[in-house]
PDB file of C-alpha atoms and ligand atoms in Angstrom:
ATOM      1  CA  MET A 283      52.026 -97.361  49.899  1.00 63.00           C
ATOM      2  CA  MET A 284      49.334 -97.370  47.175  1.00 76.00           C
ATOM      3  CA  LYS A 285      49.982 -95.286  44.058  1.00 88.00           C
ATOM      4  CA  LYS A 286      47.809 -92.205  44.153  1.00 97.00           C
ATOM      5  CA  ASP A 287      45.627 -91.904  40.981  1.00 98.00           C
ATOM      6  CA  VAL A 288      42.760 -90.101  39.336  1.00 98.00           C
ATOM      7  CA  ALA A 289      39.558 -91.413  38.054  1.00 98.00           C
ATOM      8  CA  PRO A 290      38.058 -88.930  35.549  1.00 98.00           C
ATOM      9  CA  SER A 291      34.199 -88.980  35.972  1.00 98.00           C
ATOM     10  CA  LEU A 292      32.379 -89.651  32.775  1.00 98.00           C
ATOM     11  CA  LEU A 293      29.446 -87.722  33.858  1.00 98.00           C
ATOM     12  CA  ALA A 294      31.074 -84.521  32.876  1.00 98.00           C
ATOM     13  CA  ALA A 295      32.103 -85.790  29.485  1.00 98.00           C
ATOM     14  CA  LYS A 296      31.416 -83.483  26.513  1.00 95.00           C
ATOM     15  CA  CYS A 297      32.132 -86.141  23.911  1.00 97.00           C
ATOM     16  CA  SER A 298      31.004 -89.876  23.496  1.00 98.00           C
ATOM     17  CA  LEU A 299      31.897 -92.293  26.328  1.00 98.00           C
ATOM     18  CA  TYR A 300      34.366 -94.002  24.225  1.00 98.00           C
ATOM     19  CA  GLU A 301      36.231 -90.739  23.398  1.00 98.00           C
ATOM     20  CA  ALA A 302      36.117 -89.658  26.847  1.00 98.00           C
ATOM     21  CA  THR A 303      37.564 -92.900  28.227  1.00 98.00           C
ATOM     22  CA  LYS A 304      40.327 -92.788  25.553  1.00 98.00           C
ATOM     23  CA  MET A 305      41.036 -89.162  26.579  1.00 98.00           C
ATOM     24  CA  ALA A 306      41.465 -90.251  30.156  1.00 98.00           C
ATOM     25  CA  LYS A 307      43.811 -93.150  29.284  1.00 98.00           C
ATOM     26  CA  GLU A 308      45.852 -91.041  26.969  1.00 98.00           C
ATOM     27  CA  ALA A 309      46.288 -88.282  29.579  1.00 98.00           C
ATOM     28  CA  GLY A 310      47.771 -90.915  31.913  1.00 97.00           C
ATOM     29  CA  ALA A 311      44.870 -91.865  34.381  1.00 98.00           C
ATOM     30  CA  GLY A 312      44.849 -95.268  35.628  1.00 98.00           C
ATOM     31  CA  TYR A 313      41.041 -95.345  36.231  1.00 98.00           C
ATOM     32  CA  ILE A 314      37.797 -94.244  34.549  1.00 98.00           C
ATOM     33  CA  HIS A 315      34.682 -93.499  36.648  1.00 98.00           C
ATOM     34  CA  PHE A 316      31.236 -94.379  35.461  1.00 98.00           C
ATOM     35  CA  ASP A 317      28.253 -93.106  37.420  1.00 98.00           C
ATOM     36  CA  PHE A 318      25.103 -95.037  37.343  1.00 98.00           C
ATOM     37  CA  MET A 319      22.005 -93.419  38.910  1.00 98.00           C
ATOM     38  CA  ASP A 320      18.585 -95.249  38.955  1.00 97.00           C
ATOM     39  CA  GLY A 321      16.367 -92.242  39.688  1.00 97.00           C
ATOM     40  CA  VAL A 322      15.174 -93.845  43.025  1.00 97.00           C
ATOM     41  CA  PHE A 323      18.159 -93.714  45.347  1.00 98.00           C
ATOM     42  CA  VAL A 324      18.882 -90.314  43.845  1.00 97.00           C
ATOM     43  CA  PRO A 325      16.464 -88.027  41.904  1.00 96.00           C
ATOM     44  CA  ASN A 326      18.393 -88.079  38.658  1.00 94.00           C
ATOM     45  CA  LYS A 327      19.151 -90.692  36.029  1.00 95.00           C
ATOM     46  CA  SER A 328      22.599 -90.858  34.277  1.00 93.00           C
ATOM     47  CA  PHE A 329      23.595 -93.359  31.781  1.00 94.00           C
ATOM     48  CA  GLU A 330      22.100 -96.437  30.643  1.00 94.00           C
ATOM     49  CA  VAL A 331      23.480 -99.464  31.885  1.00 97.00           C
ATOM     50  CA  GLU A 332      24.237-100.744  28.361  1.00 97.00           C
ATOM     51  CA  SER A 333      26.256 -97.545  27.491  1.00 98.00           C
ATOM     52  CA  PHE A 334      29.020 -98.980  29.611  1.00 98.00           C
ATOM     53  CA  LYS A 335      30.010-101.115  26.682  1.00 98.00           C
ATOM     54  CA  GLU A 336      31.414 -97.977  25.081  1.00 98.00           C
ATOM     55  CA  VAL A 337      33.679 -97.578  28.153  1.00 98.00           C
ATOM     56  CA  ALA A 338      34.642-101.276  28.014  1.00 98.00           C
ATOM     57  CA  ARG A 339      36.045-101.097  24.407  1.00 98.00           C
ATOM     58  CA  ILE A 340      38.944 -99.246  26.015  1.00 98.00           C
ATOM     59  CA  SER A 341      41.432-101.669  27.398  1.00 98.00           C
ATOM     60  CA  ASN A 342      44.381-101.029  30.028  1.00 97.00           C
ATOM     61  CA  ILE A 343      42.332 -98.608  32.070  1.00 98.00           C
ATOM     62  CA  ILE A 344      40.531 -99.680  35.382  1.00 98.00           C
ATOM     63  CA  LYS A 345      36.866 -99.340  34.959  1.00 98.00           C
ATOM     64  CA  ASP A 346      35.434 -97.889  38.159  1.00 98.00           C
ATOM     65  CA  VAL A 347      31.649 -98.109  38.352  1.00 98.00           C
ATOM     66  CA  HIS A 348      29.656 -96.197  40.980  1.00 98.00           C
ATOM     67  CA  ILE A 349      26.178 -97.525  41.469  1.00 98.00           C
ATOM     68  CA  MET A 350      23.878 -94.862  42.927  1.00 98.00           C
ATOM     69  CA  GLY A 351      20.838 -97.122  43.062  1.00 98.00           C
ATOM     70  CA  ILE A 352      18.740 -99.616  44.963  1.00 98.00           C
ATOM     71  CA  ASN A 353      19.054-103.412  44.053  1.00 97.00           C
ATOM     72  CA  PRO A 354      22.837-102.999  43.324  1.00 98.00           C
ATOM     73  CA  ASP A 355      23.192-106.778  43.020  1.00 98.00           C
ATOM     74  CA  VAL A 356      21.122-106.647  39.879  1.00 98.00           C
ATOM     75  CA  TYR A 357      23.087-103.953  38.223  1.00 98.00           C
ATOM     76  CA  ALA A 358      26.565-105.093  39.491  1.00 98.00           C
ATOM     77  CA  LYS A 359      26.009-108.361  37.604  1.00 98.00           C
ATOM     78  CA  ARG A 360      25.446-106.486  34.363  1.00 98.00           C
ATOM     79  CA  PHE A 361      28.430-104.108  34.828  1.00 98.00           C
ATOM     80  CA  LEU A 362      30.521-107.055  35.725  1.00 98.00           C
ATOM     81  CA  ASP A 363      29.556-109.108  32.482  1.00 98.00           C
ATOM     82  CA  MET A 364      30.476-106.013  30.475  1.00 98.00           C
ATOM     83  CA  GLY A 365      33.965-105.827  32.117  1.00 98.00           C
ATOM     84  CA  ALA A 366      33.928-103.628  35.183  1.00 98.00           C
ATOM     85  CA  ASP A 367      36.849-103.969  37.350  1.00 98.00           C
ATOM     86  CA  ILE A 368      35.605-102.176  40.438  1.00 98.00           C
ATOM     87  CA  VAL A 369      31.855-101.964  41.329  1.00 99.00           C
ATOM     88  CA  THR A 370      31.004 -99.694  44.262  1.00 99.00           C
ATOM     89  CA  PHE A 371      27.412 -99.433  45.763  1.00 99.00           C
ATOM     90  CA  HIS A 372      25.976 -97.363  48.761  1.00 99.00           C
ATOM     91  CA  LEU A 373      25.831 -98.567  52.311  1.00 98.00           C
ATOM     92  CA  GLU A 374      22.420 -96.513  52.618  1.00 98.00           C
ATOM     93  CA  ALA A 375      20.935 -98.533  49.774  1.00 98.00           C
ATOM     94  CA  VAL A 376      21.196-102.004  51.194  1.00 98.00           C
ATOM     95  CA  ASP A 377      20.685-104.156  54.354  1.00 98.00           C
ATOM     96  CA  ASP A 378      23.290-106.524  55.684  1.00 98.00           C
ATOM     97  CA  GLU A 379      22.146-109.396  53.678  1.00 98.00           C
ATOM     98  CA  LEU A 380      22.043-107.476  50.330  1.00 98.00           C
ATOM     99  CA  LEU A 381      25.419-105.903  51.230  1.00 98.00           C
ATOM    100  CA  ARG A 382      26.978-109.520  51.591  1.00 98.00           C
ATOM    101  CA  LYS A 383      25.098-110.771  48.626  1.00 98.00           C
ATOM    102  CA  THR A 384      26.249-107.943  46.207  1.00 98.00           C
ATOM    103  CA  ALA A 385      29.841-107.734  47.444  1.00 98.00           C
ATOM    104  CA  THR A 386      30.072-111.569  46.946  1.00 98.00           C
ATOM    105  CA  ILE A 387      28.805-111.418  43.438  1.00 98.00           C
ATOM    106  CA  ILE A 388      31.509-108.814  42.668  1.00 98.00           C
ATOM    107  CA  LYS A 389      34.288-110.747  44.380  1.00 98.00           C
ATOM    108  CA  ASN A 390      33.237-113.940  42.441  1.00 98.00           C
ATOM    109  CA  HIS A 391      33.759-112.043  39.233  1.00 98.00           C
ATOM    110  CA  ASN A 392      37.437-111.281  40.364  1.00 98.00           C
ATOM    111  CA  ALA A 393      36.554-107.674  40.740  1.00 98.00           C
ATOM    112  CA  ILE A 394      36.938-105.201  43.602  1.00 98.00           C
ATOM    113  CA  ALA A 395      33.917-104.513  45.713  1.00 98.00           C
ATOM    114  CA  GLY A 396      33.520-101.025  46.730  1.00 99.00           C
ATOM    115  CA  ILE A 397      31.317 -99.494  49.565  1.00 99.00           C
ATOM    116  CA  SER A 398      30.312 -95.735  49.546  1.00 99.00           C
ATOM    117  CA  ILE A 399      28.719 -93.490  52.122  1.00 99.00           C
ATOM    118  CA  LYS A 400      26.841 -90.158  51.464  1.00 98.00           C
ATOM    119  CA  PRO A 401      28.163 -86.924  53.326  1.00 98.00           C
ATOM    120  CA  LYS A 402      25.854 -87.247  56.287  1.00 98.00           C
ATOM    121  CA  THR A 403      26.364 -90.982  56.933  1.00 98.00           C
ATOM    122  CA  PRO A 404      28.853 -91.456  59.976  1.00 98.00           C
ATOM    123  CA  VAL A 405      32.044 -92.989  58.725  1.00 98.00           C
ATOM    124  CA  LYS A 406      31.978 -95.621  61.622  1.00 98.00           C
ATOM    125  CA  GLU A 407      28.906 -97.062  60.003  1.00 98.00           C
ATOM    126  CA  LEU A 408      31.432 -98.655  57.521  1.00 98.00           C
ATOM    127  CA  SER A 409      32.997-100.623  60.097  1.00 98.00           C
ATOM    128  CA  GLN A 410      30.783-103.661  59.876  1.00 97.00           C
ATOM    129  CA  ALA A 411      31.017-103.821  56.231  1.00 98.00           C
ATOM    130  CA  LEU A 412      34.782-103.634  56.281  1.00 98.00           C
ATOM    131  CA  ASP A 413      35.000-106.436  58.752  1.00 98.00           C
ATOM    132  CA  THR A 414      33.384-108.828  56.325  1.00 98.00           C
ATOM    133  CA  GLY A 415      36.702-108.751  54.403  1.00 98.00           C
ATOM    134  CA  LEU A 416      34.764-108.580  51.246  1.00 98.00           C
ATOM    135  CA  PHE A 417      35.546-104.960  50.274  1.00 98.00           C
ATOM    136  CA  GLY A 418      38.673-103.636  48.601  1.00 98.00           C
ATOM    137  CA  LEU A 419      37.523-100.010  48.163  1.00 98.00           C
ATOM    138  CA  VAL A 420      35.924 -97.292  50.375  1.00 98.00           C
ATOM    139  CA  LEU A 421      34.360 -94.242  48.501  1.00 99.00           C
ATOM    140  CA  ILE A 422      33.680 -91.179  50.629  1.00 99.00           C
ATOM    141  CA  MET A 423      31.058 -88.983  48.803  1.00 99.00           C
ATOM    142  CA  SER A 424      32.361 -85.297  49.134  1.00 99.00           C
ATOM    143  CA  VAL A 425      29.210 -83.959  47.718  1.00 98.00           C
ATOM    144  CA  GLU A 426      25.542 -85.275  47.861  1.00 98.00           C
ATOM    145  CA  PRO A 427      25.477 -87.922  45.203  1.00 98.00           C
ATOM    146  CA  GLY A 428      23.148 -87.429  42.164  1.00 97.00           C
ATOM    147  CA  LYS A 429      24.838 -84.664  40.121  1.00 96.00           C
ATOM    148  CA  GLY A 430      28.246 -83.342  38.923  1.00 96.00           C
ATOM    149  CA  GLY A 431      29.616 -79.760  39.470  1.00 97.00           C
ATOM    150  CA  GLN A 432      28.783 -79.333  43.140  1.00 98.00           C
ATOM    151  CA  SER A 433      31.162 -77.744  45.536  1.00 98.00           C
ATOM    152  CA  PHE A 434      33.281 -79.986  47.853  1.00 98.00           C
ATOM    153  CA  ILE A 435      31.899 -80.269  51.518  1.00 98.00           C
ATOM    154  CA  GLU A 436      34.766 -79.197  53.756  1.00 98.00           C
ATOM    155  CA  GLU A 437      33.884 -81.701  56.425  1.00 98.00           C
ATOM    156  CA  SER A 438      34.973 -84.384  53.946  1.00 98.00           C
ATOM    157  CA  TYR A 439      38.705 -83.909  54.909  1.00 98.00           C
ATOM    158  CA  ALA A 440      37.959 -85.094  58.415  1.00 98.00           C
ATOM    159  CA  ARG A 441      35.791 -87.803  57.036  1.00 99.00           C
ATOM    160  CA  LEU A 442      38.741 -89.068  54.920  1.00 99.00           C
ATOM    161  CA  ARG A 443      41.034 -89.130  57.882  1.00 98.00           C
ATOM    162  CA  GLU A 444      38.644 -91.070  59.851  1.00 98.00           C
ATOM    163  CA  ALA A 445      38.060 -93.597  57.121  1.00 98.00           C
ATOM    164  CA  LYS A 446      41.800 -94.000  56.661  1.00 98.00           C
ATOM    165  CA  GLU A 447      42.087 -94.712  60.269  1.00 98.00           C
ATOM    166  CA  LEU A 448      39.223 -97.209  60.094  1.00 98.00           C
ATOM    167  CA  ILE A 449      41.014 -98.957  57.112  1.00 98.00           C
ATOM    168  CA  GLY A 450      44.124 -99.240  59.121  1.00 98.00           C
ATOM    169  CA  ASP A 451      46.651-101.587  57.432  1.00 97.00           C
ATOM    170  CA  ARG A 452      44.113-103.444  55.393  1.00 98.00           C
ATOM    171  CA  ASP A 453      44.560-103.487  51.500  1.00 97.00           C
ATOM    172  CA  ILE A 454      41.619-101.103  50.804  1.00 98.00           C
ATOM    173  CA  ILE A 455      41.630 -98.227  48.403  1.00 98.00           C
ATOM    174  CA  LEU A 456      40.362 -94.980  49.873  1.00 98.00           C
ATOM    175  CA  GLU A 457      38.536 -93.018  47.044  1.00 98.00           C
ATOM    176  CA  VAL A 458      36.781 -89.578  47.222  1.00 99.00           C
ATOM    177  CA  ASP A 459      34.255 -88.269  44.672  1.00 99.00           C
ATOM    178  CA  GLY A 460      32.760 -84.892  44.255  1.00 98.00           C
ATOM    179  CA  GLY A 461      34.039 -81.195  44.005  1.00 98.00           C
ATOM    180  CA  ILE A 462      37.604 -82.425  43.271  1.00 98.00           C
ATOM    181  CA  ASN A 463      39.819 -79.603  41.819  1.00 98.00           C
ATOM    182  CA  GLU A 464      43.422 -78.455  42.015  1.00 98.00           C
ATOM    183  CA  THR A 465      42.751 -77.273  45.658  1.00 98.00           C
ATOM    184  CA  THR A 466      40.696 -79.893  47.122  1.00 98.00           C
ATOM    185  CA  GLY A 467      42.377 -82.798  45.414  1.00 98.00           C
ATOM    186  CA  PRO A 468      45.921 -82.444  46.945  1.00 98.00           C
ATOM    187  CA  ARG A 469      44.330 -81.872  50.313  1.00 98.00           C
ATOM    188  CA  CYS A 470      42.354 -85.122  50.115  1.00 98.00           C
ATOM    189  CA  ILE A 471      45.574 -86.914  49.182  1.00 98.00           C
ATOM    190  CA  GLU A 472      47.010 -85.364  52.490  1.00 98.00           C
ATOM    191  CA  CYS A 473      44.173 -86.763  54.387  1.00 98.00           C
ATOM    192  CA  GLY A 474      44.748 -90.289  53.105  1.00 98.00           C
ATOM    193  CA  ALA A 475      42.719 -90.540  49.803  1.00 98.00           C
ATOM    194  CA  ASP A 476      44.402 -92.983  47.332  1.00 98.00           C
ATOM    195  CA  LEU A 477      41.932 -92.148  44.410  1.00 98.00           C
ATOM    196  CA  LEU A 478      40.437 -88.945  43.249  1.00 98.00           C
ATOM    197  CA  VAL A 479      37.203 -88.816  41.161  1.00 99.00           C
ATOM    198  CA  ALA A 480      37.036 -85.586  39.064  1.00 98.00           C
ATOM    199  CA  GLY A 481      34.519 -84.722  36.537  1.00 98.00           C
ATOM    200  CA  SER A 482      33.781 -81.132  35.748  1.00 98.00           C
ATOM    201  CA  TYR A 483      37.320 -80.052  36.706  1.00 98.00           C
ATOM    202  CA  LEU A 484      38.723 -82.169  33.800  1.00 98.00           C
ATOM    203  CA  TYR A 485      36.262 -82.607  31.111  1.00 98.00           C
ATOM    204  CA  GLY A 486      35.637 -79.833  28.714  1.00 96.00           C
ATOM    205  CA  HIS A 487      38.893 -78.240  29.316  1.00 97.00           C
ATOM    206  CA  GLU A 488      41.682 -77.960  26.799  1.00 96.00           C
ATOM    207  CA  ASP A 489      44.355 -78.749  29.280  1.00 98.00           C
ATOM    208  CA  PHE A 490      42.757 -81.914  30.537  1.00 98.00           C
ATOM    209  CA  LYS A 491      46.217 -83.579  30.917  1.00 98.00           C
ATOM    210  CA  GLN A 492      47.569 -80.754  32.798  1.00 98.00           C
ATOM    211  CA  ARG A 493      44.751 -80.515  35.161  1.00 98.00           C
ATOM    212  CA  LEU A 494      44.906 -84.250  35.832  1.00 98.00           C
ATOM    213  CA  GLU A 495      48.559 -83.847  36.783  1.00 97.00           C
ATOM    214  CA  ALA A 496      47.749 -80.850  38.968  1.00 97.00           C
ATOM    215  CA  LEU A 497      45.463 -83.018  41.093  1.00 97.00           C
ATOM    216  CA  LEU A 498      48.328 -85.225  42.264  1.00 91.00           C
ATOM    217  CA  ARG A 499      50.801 -82.405  42.757  1.00 83.00           C
TER     218      ARG A 499
HETATM  219  C1  DX5 B 188      28.162 -87.454  41.701  1.00 68.90           C
HETATM  220  C2  DX5 B 188      29.032 -88.384  40.988  1.00 68.90           C
HETATM  221  C3  DX5 B 188      30.287 -87.741  40.631  1.00 68.90           C
HETATM  222  C4  DX5 B 188      30.383 -86.666  39.775  1.00 68.90           C
HETATM  223  C5  DX5 B 188      31.377 -85.806  40.290  1.00 68.90           C
HETATM  224  O1  DX5 B 188      27.068 -88.032  42.212  1.00 68.90           O
HETATM  225  O2  DX5 B 188      29.100 -89.574  41.846  1.00 68.90           O
HETATM  226  O3  DX5 B 188      31.262 -88.926  40.133  1.00 68.90           O
HETATM  227  O4  DX5 B 188      30.656 -87.028  38.344  1.00 68.90           O
HETATM  228  O5  DX5 B 188      31.331 -84.573  39.567  1.00 68.90           O
HETATM  229  P1  DX5 B 188      32.338 -83.387  39.895  1.00 68.90           P
HETATM  230  O6  DX5 B 188      33.790 -83.826  39.702  1.00 68.90           O
HETATM  231  O7  DX5 B 188      32.022 -82.379  38.807  1.00 68.90           O
HETATM  232  O8  DX5 B 188      31.861 -82.820  41.379  1.00 68.90           O
HETATM  233 ZN1   ZN B 189      30.668 -91.034  41.156  1.00 68.90          ZN
END
């Protein structure tokens, strides 16, 4: 069975990206989550692509990039060149050709390609993407992508179970993002999630490490 882990989301960081990544690593997180928003696929913009360099200065933590943008192939290349380990993009942002193209670029960089769906996209729509054999991660959004600090959408538990079922015995990480806290996190794990993304629950709190541990309890 895959080791359950947490990816602190830098979107909620109250310090520099370098400091926030270091904080995650020192607290024992195996991953760090970097959100990229283009202002087109989602209304907001988040970090500049180049600011990922700050994150990349920290070694021995898996760098998980979440692209909320159209033209993910272009952005993926840039993040990969800076040292991304996982690059996830949205099913809703691509057609079949761009999906394959982007996932292939990611795989050719020896990184893991991830595919994400928004809360209203049926889980079964992931099926064709997973059958390409190009993906090593599925990201179920448990809030509408675009901003941090929103409440977990309850239907996401059932969606995780459905995604877990769809993945079957394939070697694919099941990640969940949005509204993760000490109540929703452990329940997501029960529903089959391997990797919990948590932003506002972790950053800005003195007890970051205790909170991180509480997510996996
Ligand atoms: C939302 C982002 C998330 C965000 C989660 O679009 O993808 O990664 O940081 O924030 P919280 O944990 O505060 O819901
Ligand atoms: Zn995210």
